[in-house]
PDB file of C-alpha atoms and ligand atoms in Angstrom:
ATOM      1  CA  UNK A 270      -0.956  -7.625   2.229  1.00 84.00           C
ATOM      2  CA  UNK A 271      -0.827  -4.270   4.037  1.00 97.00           C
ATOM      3  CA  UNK A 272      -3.704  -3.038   5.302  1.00 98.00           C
ATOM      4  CA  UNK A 273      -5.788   0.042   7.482  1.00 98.00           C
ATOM      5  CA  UNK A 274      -8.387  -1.694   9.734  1.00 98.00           C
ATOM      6  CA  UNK A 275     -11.080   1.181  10.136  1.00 98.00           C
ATOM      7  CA  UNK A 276     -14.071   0.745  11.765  1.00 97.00           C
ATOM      8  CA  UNK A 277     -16.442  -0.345   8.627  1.00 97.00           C
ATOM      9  CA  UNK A 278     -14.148  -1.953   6.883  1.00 98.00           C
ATOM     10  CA  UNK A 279     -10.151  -1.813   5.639  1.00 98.00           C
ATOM     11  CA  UNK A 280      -8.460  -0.133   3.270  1.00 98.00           C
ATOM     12  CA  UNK A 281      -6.042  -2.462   1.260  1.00 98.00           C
ATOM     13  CA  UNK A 282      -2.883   0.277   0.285  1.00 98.00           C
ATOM     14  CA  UNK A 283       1.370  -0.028  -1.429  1.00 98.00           C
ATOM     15  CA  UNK A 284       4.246   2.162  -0.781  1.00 98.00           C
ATOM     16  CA  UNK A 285       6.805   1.979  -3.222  1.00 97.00           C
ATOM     17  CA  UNK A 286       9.919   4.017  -3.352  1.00 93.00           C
ATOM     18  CA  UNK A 287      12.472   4.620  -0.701  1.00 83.00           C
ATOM     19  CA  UNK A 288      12.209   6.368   2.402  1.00 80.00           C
ATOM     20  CA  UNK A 289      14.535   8.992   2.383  1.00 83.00           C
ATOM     21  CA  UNK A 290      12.911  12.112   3.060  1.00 88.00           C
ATOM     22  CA  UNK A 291      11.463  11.970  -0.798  1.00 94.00           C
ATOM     23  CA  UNK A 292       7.931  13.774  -1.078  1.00 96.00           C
ATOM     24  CA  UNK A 293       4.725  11.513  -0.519  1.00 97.00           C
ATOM     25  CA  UNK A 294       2.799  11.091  -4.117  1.00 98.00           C
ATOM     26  CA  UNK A 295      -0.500   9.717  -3.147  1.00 98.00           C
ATOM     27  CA  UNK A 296      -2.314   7.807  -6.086  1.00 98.00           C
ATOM     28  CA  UNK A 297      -6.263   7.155  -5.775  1.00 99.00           C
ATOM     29  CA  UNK A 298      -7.971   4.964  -8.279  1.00 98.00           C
ATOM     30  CA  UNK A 299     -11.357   5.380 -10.559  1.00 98.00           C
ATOM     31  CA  UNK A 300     -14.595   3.147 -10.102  1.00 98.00           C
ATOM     32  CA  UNK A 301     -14.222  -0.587 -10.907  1.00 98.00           C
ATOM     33  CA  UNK A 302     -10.142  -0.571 -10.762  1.00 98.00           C
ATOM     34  CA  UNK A 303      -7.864  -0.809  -7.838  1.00 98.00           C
ATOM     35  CA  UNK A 304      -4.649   0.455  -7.167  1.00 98.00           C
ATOM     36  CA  UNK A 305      -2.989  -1.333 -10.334  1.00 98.00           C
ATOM     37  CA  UNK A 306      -3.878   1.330 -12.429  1.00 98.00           C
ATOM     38  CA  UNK A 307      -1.207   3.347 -11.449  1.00 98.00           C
ATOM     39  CA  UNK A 308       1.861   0.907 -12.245  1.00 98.00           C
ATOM     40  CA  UNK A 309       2.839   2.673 -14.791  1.00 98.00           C
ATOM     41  CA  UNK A 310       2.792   5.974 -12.573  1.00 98.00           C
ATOM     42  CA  UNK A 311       4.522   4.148  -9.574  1.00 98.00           C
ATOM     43  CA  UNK A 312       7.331   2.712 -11.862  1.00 97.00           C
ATOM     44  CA  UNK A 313       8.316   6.013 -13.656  1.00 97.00           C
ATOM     45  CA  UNK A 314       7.870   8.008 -10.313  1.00 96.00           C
ATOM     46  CA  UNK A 315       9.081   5.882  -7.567  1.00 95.00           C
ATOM     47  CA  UNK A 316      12.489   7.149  -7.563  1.00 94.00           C
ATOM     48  CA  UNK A 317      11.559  10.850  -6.802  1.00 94.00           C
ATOM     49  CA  UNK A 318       8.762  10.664  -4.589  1.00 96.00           C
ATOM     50  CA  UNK A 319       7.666   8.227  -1.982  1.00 97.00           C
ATOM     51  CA  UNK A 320       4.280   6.698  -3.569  1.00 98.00           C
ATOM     52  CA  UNK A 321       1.440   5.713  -1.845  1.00 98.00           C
ATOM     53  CA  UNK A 322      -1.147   3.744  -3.429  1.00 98.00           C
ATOM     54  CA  UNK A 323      -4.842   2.390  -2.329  1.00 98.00           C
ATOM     55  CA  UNK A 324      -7.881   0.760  -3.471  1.00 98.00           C
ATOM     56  CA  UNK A 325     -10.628   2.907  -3.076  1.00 98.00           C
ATOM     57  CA  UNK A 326     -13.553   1.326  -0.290  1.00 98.00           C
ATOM     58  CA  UNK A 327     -14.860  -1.563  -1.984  1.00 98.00           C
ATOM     59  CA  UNK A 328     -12.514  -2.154  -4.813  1.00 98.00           C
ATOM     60  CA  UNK A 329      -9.152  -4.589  -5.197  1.00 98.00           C
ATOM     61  CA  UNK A 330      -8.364  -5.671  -1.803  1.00 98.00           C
ATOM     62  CA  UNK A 331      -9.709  -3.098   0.443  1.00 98.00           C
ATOM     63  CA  UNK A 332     -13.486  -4.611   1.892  1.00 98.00           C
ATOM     64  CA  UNK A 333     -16.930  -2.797   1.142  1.00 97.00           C
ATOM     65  CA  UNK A 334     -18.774  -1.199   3.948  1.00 96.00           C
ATOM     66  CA  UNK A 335     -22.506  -1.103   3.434  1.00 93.00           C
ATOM     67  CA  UNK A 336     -23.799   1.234   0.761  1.00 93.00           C
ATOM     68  CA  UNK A 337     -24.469   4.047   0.396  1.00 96.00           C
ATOM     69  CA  UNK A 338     -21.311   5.886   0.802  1.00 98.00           C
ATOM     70  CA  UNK A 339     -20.673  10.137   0.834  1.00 98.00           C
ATOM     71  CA  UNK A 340     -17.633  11.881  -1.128  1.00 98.00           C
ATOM     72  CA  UNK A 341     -16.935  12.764   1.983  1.00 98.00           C
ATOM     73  CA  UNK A 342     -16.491   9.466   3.220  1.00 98.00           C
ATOM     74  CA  UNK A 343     -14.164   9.155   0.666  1.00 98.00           C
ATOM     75  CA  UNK A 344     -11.870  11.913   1.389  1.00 98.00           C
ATOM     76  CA  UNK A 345     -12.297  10.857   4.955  1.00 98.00           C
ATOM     77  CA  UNK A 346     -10.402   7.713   4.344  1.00 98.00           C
ATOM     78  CA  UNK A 347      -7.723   9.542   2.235  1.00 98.00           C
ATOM     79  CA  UNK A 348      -7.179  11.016   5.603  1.00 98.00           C
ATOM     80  CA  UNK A 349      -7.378   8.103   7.856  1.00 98.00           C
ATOM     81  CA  UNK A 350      -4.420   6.616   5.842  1.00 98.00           C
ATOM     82  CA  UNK A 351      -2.396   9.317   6.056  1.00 98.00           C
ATOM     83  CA  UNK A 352      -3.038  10.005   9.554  1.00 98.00           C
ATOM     84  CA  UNK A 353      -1.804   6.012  10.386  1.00 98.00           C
ATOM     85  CA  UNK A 354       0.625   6.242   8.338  1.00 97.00           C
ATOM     86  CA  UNK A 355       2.153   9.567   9.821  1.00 97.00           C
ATOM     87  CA  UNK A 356       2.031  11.852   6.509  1.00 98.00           C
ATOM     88  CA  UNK A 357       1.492  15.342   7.197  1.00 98.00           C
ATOM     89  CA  UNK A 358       1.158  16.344   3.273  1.00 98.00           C
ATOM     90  CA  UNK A 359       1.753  14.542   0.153  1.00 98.00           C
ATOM     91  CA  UNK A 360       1.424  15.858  -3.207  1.00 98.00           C
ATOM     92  CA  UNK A 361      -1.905  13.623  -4.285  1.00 98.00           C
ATOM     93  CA  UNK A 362      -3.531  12.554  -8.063  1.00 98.00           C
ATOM     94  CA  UNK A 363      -7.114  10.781  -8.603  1.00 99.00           C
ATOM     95  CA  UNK A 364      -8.590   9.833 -11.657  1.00 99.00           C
ATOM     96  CA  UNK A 365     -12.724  10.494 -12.513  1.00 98.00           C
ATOM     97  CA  UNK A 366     -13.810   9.529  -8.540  1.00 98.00           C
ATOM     98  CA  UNK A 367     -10.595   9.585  -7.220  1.00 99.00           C
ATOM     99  CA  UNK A 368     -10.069  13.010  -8.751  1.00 98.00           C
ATOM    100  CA  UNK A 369     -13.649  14.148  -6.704  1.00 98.00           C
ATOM    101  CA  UNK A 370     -12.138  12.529  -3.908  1.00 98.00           C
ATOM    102  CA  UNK A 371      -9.064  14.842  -4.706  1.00 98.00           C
ATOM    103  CA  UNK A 372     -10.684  18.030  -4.982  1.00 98.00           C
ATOM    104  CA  UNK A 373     -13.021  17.207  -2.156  1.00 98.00           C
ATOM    105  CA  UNK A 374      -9.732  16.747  -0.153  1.00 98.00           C
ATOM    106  CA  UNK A 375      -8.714  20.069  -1.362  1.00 98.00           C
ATOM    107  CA  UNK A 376     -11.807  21.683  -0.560  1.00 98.00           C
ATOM    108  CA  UNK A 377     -11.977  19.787   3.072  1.00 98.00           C
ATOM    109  CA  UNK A 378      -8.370  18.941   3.897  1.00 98.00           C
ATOM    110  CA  UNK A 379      -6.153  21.386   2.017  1.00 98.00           C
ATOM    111  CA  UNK A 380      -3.462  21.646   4.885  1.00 98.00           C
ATOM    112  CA  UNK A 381      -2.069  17.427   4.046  1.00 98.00           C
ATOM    113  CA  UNK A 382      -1.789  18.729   0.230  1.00 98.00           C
ATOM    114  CA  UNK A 383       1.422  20.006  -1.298  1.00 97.00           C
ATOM    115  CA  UNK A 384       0.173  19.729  -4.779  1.00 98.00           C
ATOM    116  CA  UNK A 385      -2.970  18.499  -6.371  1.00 98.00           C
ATOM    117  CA  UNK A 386      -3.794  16.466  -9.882  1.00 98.00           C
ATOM    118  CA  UNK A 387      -7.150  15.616 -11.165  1.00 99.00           C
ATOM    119  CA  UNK A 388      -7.694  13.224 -14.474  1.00 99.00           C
ATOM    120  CA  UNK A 389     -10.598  12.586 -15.976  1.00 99.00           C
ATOM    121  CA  UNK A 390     -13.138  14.006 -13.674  1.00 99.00           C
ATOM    122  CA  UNK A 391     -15.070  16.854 -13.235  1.00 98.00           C
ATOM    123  CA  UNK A 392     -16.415  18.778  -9.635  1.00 98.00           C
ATOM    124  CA  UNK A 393     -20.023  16.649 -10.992  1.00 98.00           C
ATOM    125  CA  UNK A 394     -20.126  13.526 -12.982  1.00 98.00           C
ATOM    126  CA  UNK A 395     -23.075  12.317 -14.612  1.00 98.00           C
ATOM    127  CA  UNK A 396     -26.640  12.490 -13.105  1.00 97.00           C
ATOM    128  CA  UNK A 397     -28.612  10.863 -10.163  1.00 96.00           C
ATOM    129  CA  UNK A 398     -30.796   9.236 -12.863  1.00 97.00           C
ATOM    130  CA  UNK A 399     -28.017   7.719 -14.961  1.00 98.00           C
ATOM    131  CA  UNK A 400     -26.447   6.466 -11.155  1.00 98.00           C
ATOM    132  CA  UNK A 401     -29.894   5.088 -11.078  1.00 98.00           C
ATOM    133  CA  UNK A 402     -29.463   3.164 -13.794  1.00 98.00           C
ATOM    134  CA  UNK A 403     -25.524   2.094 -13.897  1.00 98.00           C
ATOM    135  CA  UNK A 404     -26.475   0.610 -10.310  1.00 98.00           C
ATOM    136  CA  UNK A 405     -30.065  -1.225 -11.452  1.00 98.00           C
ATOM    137  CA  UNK A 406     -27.986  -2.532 -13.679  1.00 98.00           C
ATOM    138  CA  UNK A 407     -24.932  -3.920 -11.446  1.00 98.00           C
ATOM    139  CA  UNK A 408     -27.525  -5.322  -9.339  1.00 97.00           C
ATOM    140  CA  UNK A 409     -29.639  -7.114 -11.759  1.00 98.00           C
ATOM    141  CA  UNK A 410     -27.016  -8.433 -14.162  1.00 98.00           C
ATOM    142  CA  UNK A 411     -23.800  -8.094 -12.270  1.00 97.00           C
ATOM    143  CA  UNK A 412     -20.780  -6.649 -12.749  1.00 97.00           C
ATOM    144  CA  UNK A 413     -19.754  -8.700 -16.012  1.00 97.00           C
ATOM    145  CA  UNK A 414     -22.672  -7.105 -17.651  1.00 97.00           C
ATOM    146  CA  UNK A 415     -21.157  -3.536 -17.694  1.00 98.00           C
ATOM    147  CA  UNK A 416     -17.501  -4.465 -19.269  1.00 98.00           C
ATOM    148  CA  UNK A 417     -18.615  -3.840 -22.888  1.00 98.00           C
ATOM    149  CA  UNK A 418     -20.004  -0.275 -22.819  1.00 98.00           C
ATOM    150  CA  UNK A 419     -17.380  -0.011 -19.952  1.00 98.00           C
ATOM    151  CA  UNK A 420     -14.211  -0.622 -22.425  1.00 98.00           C
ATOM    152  CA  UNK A 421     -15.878   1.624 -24.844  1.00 98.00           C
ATOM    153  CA  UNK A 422     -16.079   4.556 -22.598  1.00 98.00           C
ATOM    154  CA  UNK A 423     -12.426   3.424 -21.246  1.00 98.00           C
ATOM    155  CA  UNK A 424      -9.859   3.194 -24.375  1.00 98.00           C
ATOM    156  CA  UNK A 425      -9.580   4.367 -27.773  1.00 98.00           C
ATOM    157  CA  UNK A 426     -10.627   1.342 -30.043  1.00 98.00           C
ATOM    158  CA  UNK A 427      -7.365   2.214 -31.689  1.00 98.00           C
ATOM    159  CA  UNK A 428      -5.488   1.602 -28.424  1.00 98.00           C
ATOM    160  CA  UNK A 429      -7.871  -1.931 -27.548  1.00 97.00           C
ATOM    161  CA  UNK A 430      -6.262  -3.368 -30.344  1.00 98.00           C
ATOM    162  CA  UNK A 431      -2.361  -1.887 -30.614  1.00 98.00           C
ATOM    163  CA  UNK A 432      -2.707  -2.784 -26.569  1.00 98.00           C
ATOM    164  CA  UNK A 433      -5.183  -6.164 -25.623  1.00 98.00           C
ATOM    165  CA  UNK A 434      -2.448  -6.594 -22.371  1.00 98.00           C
ATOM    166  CA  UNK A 435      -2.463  -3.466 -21.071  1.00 98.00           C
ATOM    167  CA  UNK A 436      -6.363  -3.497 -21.582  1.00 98.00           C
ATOM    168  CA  UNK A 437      -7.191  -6.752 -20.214  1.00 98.00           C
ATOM    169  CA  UNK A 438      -4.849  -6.053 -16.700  1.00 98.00           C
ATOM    170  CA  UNK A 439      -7.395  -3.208 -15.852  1.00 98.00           C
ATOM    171  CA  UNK A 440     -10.667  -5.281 -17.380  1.00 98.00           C
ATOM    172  CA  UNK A 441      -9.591  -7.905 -14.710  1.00 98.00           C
ATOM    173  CA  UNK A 442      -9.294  -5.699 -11.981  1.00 98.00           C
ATOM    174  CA  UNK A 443     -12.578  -4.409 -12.973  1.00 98.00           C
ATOM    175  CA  UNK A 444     -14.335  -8.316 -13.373  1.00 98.00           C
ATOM    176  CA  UNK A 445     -13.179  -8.307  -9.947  1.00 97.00           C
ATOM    177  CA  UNK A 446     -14.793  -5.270  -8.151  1.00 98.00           C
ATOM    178  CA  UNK A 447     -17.186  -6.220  -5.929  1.00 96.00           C
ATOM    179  CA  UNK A 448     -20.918  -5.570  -6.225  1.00 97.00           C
ATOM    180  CA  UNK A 449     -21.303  -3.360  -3.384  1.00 97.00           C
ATOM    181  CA  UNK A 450     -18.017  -1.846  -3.544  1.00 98.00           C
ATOM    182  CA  UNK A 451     -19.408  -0.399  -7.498  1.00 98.00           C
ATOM    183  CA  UNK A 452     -23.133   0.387  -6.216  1.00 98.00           C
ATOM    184  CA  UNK A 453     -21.683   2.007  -3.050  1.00 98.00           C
ATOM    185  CA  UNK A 454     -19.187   4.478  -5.232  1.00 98.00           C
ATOM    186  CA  UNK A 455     -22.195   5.184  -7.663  1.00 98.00           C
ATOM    187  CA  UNK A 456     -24.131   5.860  -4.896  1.00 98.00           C
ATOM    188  CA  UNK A 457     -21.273   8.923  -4.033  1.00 98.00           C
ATOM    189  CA  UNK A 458     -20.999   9.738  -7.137  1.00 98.00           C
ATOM    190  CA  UNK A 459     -24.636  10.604  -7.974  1.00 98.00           C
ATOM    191  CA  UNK A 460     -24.903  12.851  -4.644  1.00 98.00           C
ATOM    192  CA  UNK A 461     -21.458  14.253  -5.338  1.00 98.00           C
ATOM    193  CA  UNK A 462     -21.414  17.874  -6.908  1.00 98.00           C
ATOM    194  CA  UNK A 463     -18.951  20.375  -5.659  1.00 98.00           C
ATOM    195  CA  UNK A 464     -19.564  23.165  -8.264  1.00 98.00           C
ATOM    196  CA  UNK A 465     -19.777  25.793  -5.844  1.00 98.00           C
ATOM    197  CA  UNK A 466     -17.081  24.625  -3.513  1.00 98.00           C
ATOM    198  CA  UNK A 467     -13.987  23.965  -5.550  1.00 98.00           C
ATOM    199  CA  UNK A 468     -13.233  27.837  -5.945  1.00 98.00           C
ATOM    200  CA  UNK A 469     -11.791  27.535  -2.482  1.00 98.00           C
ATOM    201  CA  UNK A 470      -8.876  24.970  -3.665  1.00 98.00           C
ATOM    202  CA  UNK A 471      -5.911  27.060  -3.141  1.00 97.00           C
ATOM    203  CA  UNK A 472      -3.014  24.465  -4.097  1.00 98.00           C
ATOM    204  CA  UNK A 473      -1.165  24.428  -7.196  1.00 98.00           C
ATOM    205  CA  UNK A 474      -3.714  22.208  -9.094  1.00 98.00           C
ATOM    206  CA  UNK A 475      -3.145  20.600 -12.629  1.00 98.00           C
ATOM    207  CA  UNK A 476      -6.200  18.900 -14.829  1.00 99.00           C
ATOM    208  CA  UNK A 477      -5.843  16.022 -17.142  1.00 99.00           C
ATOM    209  CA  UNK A 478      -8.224  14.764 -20.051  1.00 99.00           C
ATOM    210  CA  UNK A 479      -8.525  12.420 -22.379  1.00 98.00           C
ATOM    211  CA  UNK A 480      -9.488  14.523 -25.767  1.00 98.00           C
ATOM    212  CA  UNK A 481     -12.101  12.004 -26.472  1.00 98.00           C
ATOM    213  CA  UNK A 482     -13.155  10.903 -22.845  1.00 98.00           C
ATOM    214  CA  UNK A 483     -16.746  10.472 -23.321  1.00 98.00           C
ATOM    215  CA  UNK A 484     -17.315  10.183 -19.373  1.00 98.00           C
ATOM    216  CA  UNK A 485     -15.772  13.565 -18.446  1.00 98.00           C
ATOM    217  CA  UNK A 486     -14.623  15.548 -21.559  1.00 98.00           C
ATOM    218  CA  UNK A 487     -12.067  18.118 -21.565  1.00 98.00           C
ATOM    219  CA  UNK A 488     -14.439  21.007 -21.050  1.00 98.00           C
ATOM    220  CA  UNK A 489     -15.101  19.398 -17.699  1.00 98.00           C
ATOM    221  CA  UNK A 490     -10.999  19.631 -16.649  1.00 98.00           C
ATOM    222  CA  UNK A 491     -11.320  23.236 -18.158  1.00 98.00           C
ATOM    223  CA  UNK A 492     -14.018  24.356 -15.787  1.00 98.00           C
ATOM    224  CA  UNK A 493     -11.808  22.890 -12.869  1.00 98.00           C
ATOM    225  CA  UNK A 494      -8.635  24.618 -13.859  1.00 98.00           C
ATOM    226  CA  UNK A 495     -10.580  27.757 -14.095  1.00 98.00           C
ATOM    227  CA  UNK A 496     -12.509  27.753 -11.375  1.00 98.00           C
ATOM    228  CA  UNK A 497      -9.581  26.757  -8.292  1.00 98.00           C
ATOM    229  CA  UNK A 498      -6.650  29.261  -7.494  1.00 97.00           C
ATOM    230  CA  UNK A 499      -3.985  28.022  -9.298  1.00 98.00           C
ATOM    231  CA  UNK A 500      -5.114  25.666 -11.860  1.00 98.00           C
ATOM    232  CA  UNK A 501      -3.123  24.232 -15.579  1.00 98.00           C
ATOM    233  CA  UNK A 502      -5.057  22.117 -17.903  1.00 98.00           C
ATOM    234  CA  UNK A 503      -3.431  19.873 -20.421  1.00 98.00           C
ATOM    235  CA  UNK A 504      -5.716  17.849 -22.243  1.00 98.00           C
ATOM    236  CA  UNK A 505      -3.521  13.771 -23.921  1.00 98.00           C
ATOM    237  CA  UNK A 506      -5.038  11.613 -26.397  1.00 98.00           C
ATOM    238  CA  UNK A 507      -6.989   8.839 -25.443  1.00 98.00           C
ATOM    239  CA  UNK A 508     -10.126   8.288 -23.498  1.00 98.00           C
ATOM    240  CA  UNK A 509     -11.286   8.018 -19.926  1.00 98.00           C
ATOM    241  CA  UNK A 510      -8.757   5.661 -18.810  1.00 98.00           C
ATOM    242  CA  UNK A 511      -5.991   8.387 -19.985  1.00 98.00           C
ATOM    243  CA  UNK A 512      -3.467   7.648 -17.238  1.00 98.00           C
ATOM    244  CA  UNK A 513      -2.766   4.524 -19.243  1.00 98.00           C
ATOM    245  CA  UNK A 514      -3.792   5.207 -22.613  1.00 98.00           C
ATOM    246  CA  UNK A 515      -1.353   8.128 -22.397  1.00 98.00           C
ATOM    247  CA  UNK A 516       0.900   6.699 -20.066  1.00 98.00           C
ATOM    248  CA  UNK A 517       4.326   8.390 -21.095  1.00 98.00           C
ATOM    249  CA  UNK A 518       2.850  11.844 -21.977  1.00 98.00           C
ATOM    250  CA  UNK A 519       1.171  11.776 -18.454  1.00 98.00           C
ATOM    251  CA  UNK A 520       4.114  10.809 -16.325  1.00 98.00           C
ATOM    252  CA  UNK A 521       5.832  13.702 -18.423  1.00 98.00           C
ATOM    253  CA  UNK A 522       2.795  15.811 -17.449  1.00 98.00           C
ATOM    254  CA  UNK A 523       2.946  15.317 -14.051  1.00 97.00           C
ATOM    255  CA  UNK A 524       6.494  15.460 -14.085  1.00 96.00           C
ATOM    256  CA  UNK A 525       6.306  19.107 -15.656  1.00 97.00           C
ATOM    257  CA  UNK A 526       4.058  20.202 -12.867  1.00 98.00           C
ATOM    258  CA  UNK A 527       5.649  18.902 -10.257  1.00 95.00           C
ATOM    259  CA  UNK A 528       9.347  20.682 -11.108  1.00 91.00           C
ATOM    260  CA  UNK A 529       7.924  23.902 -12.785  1.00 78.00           C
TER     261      UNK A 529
HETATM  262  O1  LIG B 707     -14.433   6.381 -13.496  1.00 95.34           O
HETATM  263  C1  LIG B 707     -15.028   6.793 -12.485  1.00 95.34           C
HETATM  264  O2  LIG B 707     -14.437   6.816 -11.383  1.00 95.34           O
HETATM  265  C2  LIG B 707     -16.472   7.231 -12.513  1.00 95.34           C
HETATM  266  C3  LIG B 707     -17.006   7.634 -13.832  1.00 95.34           C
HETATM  267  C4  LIG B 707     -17.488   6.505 -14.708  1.00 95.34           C
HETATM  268  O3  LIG B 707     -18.623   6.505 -15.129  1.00 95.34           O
HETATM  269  C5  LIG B 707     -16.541   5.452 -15.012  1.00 95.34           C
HETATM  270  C6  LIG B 707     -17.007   4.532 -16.095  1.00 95.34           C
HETATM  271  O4  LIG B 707     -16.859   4.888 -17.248  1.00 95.34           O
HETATM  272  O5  LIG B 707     -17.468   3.459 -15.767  1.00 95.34           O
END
């Protein structure tokens, strides 16, 4: 397992692709998955870009510092990995809190970003009170509690049944997320608004929904593309989980912004 021992805790993170002097595509994950999410990504993309993937603090293998946690100390991490790992810039896509951590990293950290994608996020998600309650929850009932209304909000029902596999591989990963890991993420996201900072993202920046994403719908990627310098919005079927649900017509999305 490879790992970044920090000072609170390590980050568990994968390379794939070769390293010939291919761009660095850095993949960050979305609350209650871990760095699996992105296989699909990695596989279709590892052969033009040198991919970096890592669970988030708390989640897969990477350990949970005490809650609460910042954005910040998010993006901070983003940047302790690429500092030990010796990447000056990588291109760089998160999906719903790993697409805050993105645009707080192109807010904070522009300079170690060629090019920036967002899914399924928006510069503030949800509300302190529904935090509030998403983490009374957690605590009181556990994590196993939350994996109904969770795979509602996730995937299509359409998709649940024409894909159970595909479905179940991320459920797992979410079954799996520890307790303070979630609570210490909600805890980020509920301070987390950067409304009135993400104007200042000057990269080329594109914006993914899901067209029926109940979590962050696409008027939420629409404000981000219009707000930053240089922002596209493209909007795939599926839900909030759209980097799988939509798996082809996102690698082919991200592929189009990357060789425009
Ligand atoms: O997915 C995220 O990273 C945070 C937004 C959220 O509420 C996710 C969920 O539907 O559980």
């Amino acid at each position: 397992m490879t790992s970044l021992d920090l000072s609170t805790h390590s980050l568990h993170y994968r390379i794939d692709g070769d390293a010939d002097g291919k761009p660095w595509l850095t993949f960050c994950n979305s609350l209650g998955t871990d760095l699996h999410m992105w296989d699909e990504q990695a596989e279709a993309l590892s052969s033009d870009f040198r991919i970096l993937r890592y669970d988030l603090r708390g989640h897969g293998r990477s350990t949970s510092p005490r809650s609460p946690y910042a954005l910040s100390d998010l993006g901070r991490d983003a940047i302790a990995l690429f500092d030990s790992l010796g990447i000056a810039q990588t291109h760089f896509c998160g999906l719903s809190i790993g697409g805050l951590t993105g645009q707080w990293l192109g807010v904070h950290a522009s300079e170690r970003f060629n090019k920036i994608i967002v899914a399924a996020t928006a510069a503030k998600i949800g509300t302190a009170e529904s935090w509030a309650t998403r983490i009374d929850a957690v605590r009181q009932k556990g994590i196993d509690s939350l994996t109904a209304s969770t795979t509602e909000r996730w995937f299509s029902p359409a998709f649940h049944v024409a894909e159970p596999n595909r479905v179940n591989r991320i459920l797992e990963s979410f079954a799996a997320t520890s307790v303070d890991g979630y609570v210490g993420c909600c805890t980020a996201l509920a301070d987390a608004d950067l409304r009135s900072e993400i104007g200042q993202i000057d990269k080329p920046l594109l914006a993914i929904s899901g067209a029926d994403d109940p979590v962050c719908p696409p008027a939420d990627l629409r404000a981000i593309a219009a707000a930053v310098k240089h922002g596209g919005h493209v909007s795939l079927p599926g839900r909030h989980i759209i980097n799988i649900e939509s798996a082809k017509a996102f690698n082919d999305a991200i592929k189009a912004f990357f060789y425009q």
